[in-house]
Short mmCIF file of C-alpha atoms and ligand atoms in Angstrom, two decimals:
data_model
loop_
_atom_site.label_atom_id
_atom_site.label_comp_id
_atom_site.label_asym_id
_atom_site.label_seq_id
_atom_site.Cartn_x
_atom_site.Cartn_y
_atom_site.Cartn_z
CA MET A 78 107.94 121.68 101.17
CA SER A 79 109.07 118.08 101.59
CA PRO A 80 107.94 116.15 104.86
CA PRO A 81 110.35 116.29 107.66
CA ALA A 82 112.86 113.50 108.15
CA ILE A 83 111.88 110.25 109.38
CA ILE A 84 114.70 108.20 110.44
CA ALA A 85 113.81 104.12 110.27
CA PRO A 86 116.50 101.84 111.49
CA SER A 87 116.30 98.47 109.71
CA ILE A 88 116.27 95.70 112.48
CA LEU A 89 118.00 93.26 109.83
CA SER A 90 121.06 94.31 111.56
CA ALA A 91 119.78 94.02 114.96
CA ASP A 92 120.76 91.03 117.46
CA PHE A 93 117.79 88.66 116.70
CA ALA A 94 118.08 87.07 120.22
CA GLU A 95 117.37 90.12 121.79
CA LEU A 96 114.87 91.45 119.11
CA GLY A 97 112.44 93.07 121.51
CA ARG A 98 115.14 94.93 123.83
CA ALA A 99 117.01 95.86 120.24
CA CYS A 100 113.62 97.65 118.98
CA SER A 101 113.36 99.85 122.03
CA ASP A 102 116.61 100.72 122.50
CA THR A 103 116.70 102.24 119.21
CA MET A 104 113.36 103.98 119.84
CA GLY A 105 115.04 105.39 122.88
CA GLN A 106 118.10 106.49 121.01
CA GLY A 107 115.70 108.48 118.68
CA ALA A 108 114.32 106.54 115.91
CA ASP A 109 111.27 107.26 114.48
CA TRP A 110 110.12 104.10 112.89
CA LEU A 111 111.11 100.53 112.59
CA HIS A 112 111.85 99.04 109.34
CA VAL A 113 111.06 95.58 109.46
CA ASP A 114 112.39 93.56 106.80
CA ILE A 115 110.65 90.44 105.58
CA MET A 116 112.23 87.89 103.04
CA ASP A 117 110.75 84.86 101.82
CA GLY A 118 113.75 83.38 99.89
CA HIS A 119 111.86 83.56 96.85
CA PHE A 120 111.55 86.94 95.88
CA VAL A 121 114.66 87.64 97.26
CA PRO A 122 117.58 85.09 97.87
CA ASN A 123 117.33 85.35 102.04
CA MET A 124 114.67 84.55 104.35
CA THR A 125 113.89 86.76 107.92
CA PHE A 126 110.83 86.19 109.88
CA GLY A 127 106.89 86.37 109.36
CA ALA A 128 103.98 87.81 111.09
CA PRO A 129 104.41 85.63 114.30
CA VAL A 130 107.74 87.37 115.02
CA VAL A 131 106.09 90.91 114.65
CA THR A 132 103.32 89.70 117.11
CA LYS A 133 106.06 89.14 119.54
CA VAL A 134 108.12 92.44 118.93
CA ARG A 135 105.24 94.87 118.80
CA PRO A 136 104.33 95.53 122.31
CA HIS A 137 108.03 96.57 122.80
CA VAL A 138 107.49 99.64 121.07
CA ASP A 139 104.83 101.85 121.65
CA ARG A 140 102.02 102.29 119.35
CA PRO A 141 102.14 105.43 116.80
CA THR A 142 99.14 107.53 117.92
CA ARG A 143 98.87 109.06 114.34
CA ALA A 144 99.52 107.90 110.85
CA TYR A 145 103.38 108.20 110.32
CA GLY A 146 103.82 109.02 114.24
CA ARG A 147 106.79 107.24 116.40
CA GLY A 148 106.62 104.09 116.59
CA THR A 149 105.25 103.10 113.18
CA PHE A 150 106.08 99.59 112.08
CA ASP A 151 107.38 100.10 108.32
CA CYS A 152 107.36 96.32 106.93
CA HIS A 153 108.89 96.04 103.94
CA MET A 154 107.55 93.04 102.28
CA MET A 155 110.32 91.30 100.23
CA ILE A 156 108.12 88.58 99.37
CA ALA A 157 106.69 86.89 96.43
CA GLU A 158 102.87 86.89 97.36
CA PRO A 159 102.41 90.19 98.75
CA LYS A 160 98.75 89.96 99.02
CA ARG A 161 98.46 87.06 100.72
CA TRP A 162 100.24 88.15 103.90
CA VAL A 163 98.50 91.73 104.39
CA ARG A 164 95.65 90.18 106.84
CA ASP A 165 98.57 88.65 109.00
CA PHE A 166 100.61 91.52 109.09
CA LYS A 167 97.73 93.90 109.92
CA LYS A 168 96.85 91.49 112.78
CA ALA A 169 100.37 91.77 114.18
CA GLY A 170 100.68 94.89 114.29
CA CYS A 171 102.16 96.45 111.04
CA ASP A 172 101.15 99.95 110.32
CA LEU A 173 103.00 100.45 106.93
CA TYR A 174 102.71 97.73 104.20
CA CYS A 175 105.43 98.42 101.86
CA PHE A 176 105.18 95.67 99.01
CA HIS A 177 107.20 95.43 95.75
CA TYR A 178 106.14 96.52 92.50
CA GLU A 179 107.69 93.58 90.87
CA ALA A 180 106.15 91.22 93.18
CA ALA A 181 102.54 92.40 92.76
CA VAL A 182 102.76 92.38 88.80
CA SER A 183 104.00 88.93 88.40
CA SER A 184 101.29 86.04 88.53
CA THR A 185 102.99 83.02 90.41
CA ALA A 186 100.83 82.92 93.25
CA ALA A 187 98.20 80.50 94.49
CA ASP A 188 94.77 80.87 96.27
CA THR A 189 95.28 80.28 100.09
CA PRO A 190 93.46 78.12 102.28
CA GLU A 191 91.93 81.33 104.10
CA GLY A 192 89.53 81.24 101.51
CA TYR A 193 90.66 84.36 99.51
CA SER A 194 92.54 84.63 96.34
CA ALA A 195 96.38 85.25 96.64
CA ALA A 196 96.58 85.36 92.84
CA GLN A 197 98.55 88.79 92.41
CA THR A 198 96.52 91.71 91.70
CA SER A 199 97.22 95.23 90.06
CA PRO A 200 99.19 97.57 92.64
CA LYS A 201 96.24 99.92 92.87
CA GLU A 202 94.16 96.98 94.05
CA LEU A 203 96.64 95.74 96.38
CA ILE A 204 96.91 99.48 97.89
CA ARG A 205 93.34 99.64 98.28
CA PHE A 206 93.30 96.41 100.17
CA ILE A 207 96.02 97.46 102.22
CA HIS A 208 94.00 100.72 103.21
CA GLU A 209 90.70 98.63 103.86
CA LEU A 210 92.55 97.00 106.32
CA GLY A 211 93.60 100.16 108.13
CA MET A 212 97.10 100.36 107.08
CA GLN A 213 99.42 102.90 105.17
CA ALA A 214 100.41 101.25 101.84
CA GLY A 215 104.04 101.74 100.44
CA ILE A 216 105.15 100.75 96.68
CA ALA A 217 108.96 99.81 96.62
CA ILE A 218 111.08 99.47 93.05
CA LYS A 219 114.27 97.65 92.87
CA PRO A 220 117.16 98.97 91.07
CA LYS A 221 116.66 97.57 87.99
CA THR A 222 112.76 98.78 87.93
CA SER A 223 112.40 102.34 86.10
CA VAL A 224 110.61 104.74 87.92
CA ASP A 225 108.29 105.25 84.99
CA VAL A 226 106.05 102.40 86.30
CA LEU A 227 105.35 104.64 88.87
CA TRP A 228 103.37 107.45 87.27
CA ASP A 229 100.52 105.77 86.53
CA ILE A 230 99.94 104.84 90.14
CA LEU A 231 100.80 108.07 91.78
CA GLU A 232 98.49 109.73 89.43
CA ASN A 233 95.51 107.91 90.33
CA PRO A 234 92.37 109.92 91.09
CA VAL A 235 90.99 107.47 93.58
CA ALA A 236 92.70 108.48 96.75
CA GLU A 237 92.42 104.86 98.36
CA GLU A 238 94.27 103.50 95.52
CA ARG A 239 97.22 105.79 95.71
CA PRO A 240 100.22 104.48 97.66
CA ASP A 241 101.23 106.80 100.87
CA MET A 242 105.07 106.14 100.19
CA VAL A 243 107.43 105.20 97.81
CA LEU A 244 110.61 103.17 98.32
CA VAL A 245 113.67 103.51 95.95
CA MET A 246 115.92 100.72 96.72
CA THR A 247 119.51 101.66 97.30
CA VAL A 248 120.85 98.31 96.93
CA GLU A 249 119.32 95.29 95.52
CA PRO A 250 117.31 93.89 98.17
CA GLY A 251 118.03 90.80 100.40
CA PHE A 252 121.06 91.96 102.61
CA GLY A 253 122.08 94.49 104.76
CA GLY A 254 125.55 95.89 104.75
CA GLN A 255 125.75 96.45 100.89
CA SER A 256 127.07 99.26 99.39
CA PHE A 257 124.73 102.38 98.43
CA MET A 258 123.94 102.56 94.89
CA ALA A 259 124.11 106.47 94.16
CA SER A 260 122.92 105.61 90.12
CA GLU A 261 119.50 105.08 91.87
CA LEU A 262 118.83 108.75 93.22
CA PRO A 263 117.79 110.33 90.05
CA LYS A 264 114.58 108.39 90.69
CA VAL A 265 114.11 109.98 93.90
CA THR A 266 114.93 113.30 92.54
CA ALA A 267 112.00 112.82 89.62
CA LEU A 268 109.59 111.83 92.39
CA ARG A 269 110.23 114.85 94.54
CA LYS A 270 110.08 117.25 91.57
CA LYS A 271 106.52 116.01 90.74
CA TYR A 272 105.23 115.11 94.54
CA PRO A 273 106.85 117.74 96.71
CA GLU A 274 104.69 116.01 99.82
CA LEU A 275 105.14 112.50 99.14
CA HIS A 276 107.09 110.25 101.40
CA ILE A 277 110.11 109.06 99.62
CA GLU A 278 111.94 106.49 101.38
CA VAL A 279 115.65 105.28 100.43
CA ASP A 280 116.88 102.04 101.58
CA GLY A 281 120.36 100.30 101.55
CA GLY A 282 123.99 101.45 102.02
CA LEU A 283 122.58 104.58 104.21
CA SER A 284 124.91 106.23 106.40
CA GLU A 285 126.93 109.37 107.54
CA LYS A 286 128.88 108.77 104.20
CA THR A 287 125.90 108.78 101.70
CA ILE A 288 123.15 110.88 103.66
CA ASP A 289 123.93 114.04 101.63
CA GLN A 290 123.63 112.76 98.39
CA ALA A 291 120.11 110.99 99.47
CA ALA A 292 118.79 114.35 100.98
CA ASP A 293 119.76 116.34 97.97
CA ALA A 294 117.77 113.92 95.80
CA GLY A 295 114.87 114.58 98.39
CA ALA A 296 114.53 111.51 100.22
CA ASN A 297 113.24 112.35 103.37
CA VAL A 298 112.31 108.47 104.92
CA ILE A 299 115.83 107.07 105.60
CA VAL A 300 116.43 103.41 106.35
CA ALA A 301 119.43 102.59 107.92
CA GLY A 302 120.51 98.90 109.45
CA SER A 303 124.40 98.47 109.91
CA ALA A 304 125.04 102.35 110.02
CA VAL A 305 122.96 102.50 113.06
CA PHE A 306 123.08 98.84 114.63
CA GLY A 307 126.80 98.80 114.22
CA ALA A 308 127.75 102.53 115.64
CA ALA A 309 129.46 102.93 119.06
CA ASP A 310 126.61 106.05 119.37
CA PRO A 311 123.72 104.75 117.52
CA GLY A 312 121.77 108.16 118.81
CA GLU A 313 124.35 109.94 117.28
CA VAL A 314 124.09 108.76 113.95
CA ILE A 315 120.28 109.30 113.85
CA ARG A 316 120.84 112.71 114.91
CA LYS A 317 123.06 113.01 111.99
CA LEU A 318 120.49 111.36 109.67
CA ARG A 319 118.10 113.56 110.70
CA GLU A 320 119.77 116.69 110.56
CA ALA A 321 121.10 116.08 107.02
CA VAL A 322 117.71 115.78 105.68
CA ASP A 323 115.81 118.59 107.77
CA SER A 324 118.41 120.98 107.01
CA ARG A 325 117.47 120.61 103.21
CA ARG A 326 113.80 121.35 103.47
CA GLY A 327 112.52 124.14 101.55
CA LYS A 328 115.60 124.33 99.39
CA LEU A 329 114.94 121.57 97.17
O1 5SP B 432 115.79 95.95 102.48
C1 5SP B 432 117.02 95.77 102.68
C2 5SP B 432 117.75 94.95 102.32
O2 5SP B 432 117.05 94.22 101.40
C3 5SP B 432 117.39 96.75 103.96
O3 5SP B 432 116.46 97.12 104.70
C4 5SP B 432 118.89 96.52 104.57
O4 5SP B 432 118.44 96.04 105.90
C5 5SP B 432 119.38 97.89 104.76
O5 5SP B 432 120.72 97.62 105.39
P1 5SP B 432 121.57 98.49 105.46
O6 5SP B 432 122.12 98.65 104.10
O7 5SP B 432 121.26 99.92 105.90
O8 5SP B 432 122.80 98.12 106.31
FE1 FE2 B 433 114.20 97.26 103.94
#
């Protein structure tokens, strides 16, 4: 059976001037995780914030007591040098470090002054590094990236080098409030068929209008920014998103 619904509001749509309170309010409204979008202006044409802001926000939300527990900080790293920031985000309180496949396999990074190489490694080496620091590891793919790049990574017999979650982007990364790309759902269907217990996250354009399609495909981790933070009753939206996913468990 697929894993239960995990609803992860994207704080990109929150009021940044009140970020700590926005995060704790959202948790009080029934969110499971917080989805934290990190953008560097290189990998995507937009910038958000880095580890110092995560450090300040983290105490506003209870730490999870187990992997994937309530309060998980799900950091979506839309950055060109994912290896470079793993340590800083661990220190800041990130629980799940989700990097982009496309960034990991590019080779533009330079070494860091901290004395370790930021030169990009293979996804499996990056996953191992994230695990060694005690975080869960996620791997994300953009709409133009084929799901086929993931099979080898998911089949790896070495458990420490396998991702705990796959993120299938349902918009081009960079901005909240874009239209959902249903064209990406066959990737989710293919992943769910092969991996009944894998955490499969979808991100971009999720709302009460699009959740049924995503849930039918087999997604269980649902990111929603504008749909939650723009709602008159965010708790009601979170509840409906959860219900849509959980009502399909065991039927996929
Ligand atoms: O990673 C991203 C955008 O790049 C997302 O997490 C968005 O922030 C989701 O926002 P909505 O599409 O739900 O408004
Ligand atoms: Fe995101």
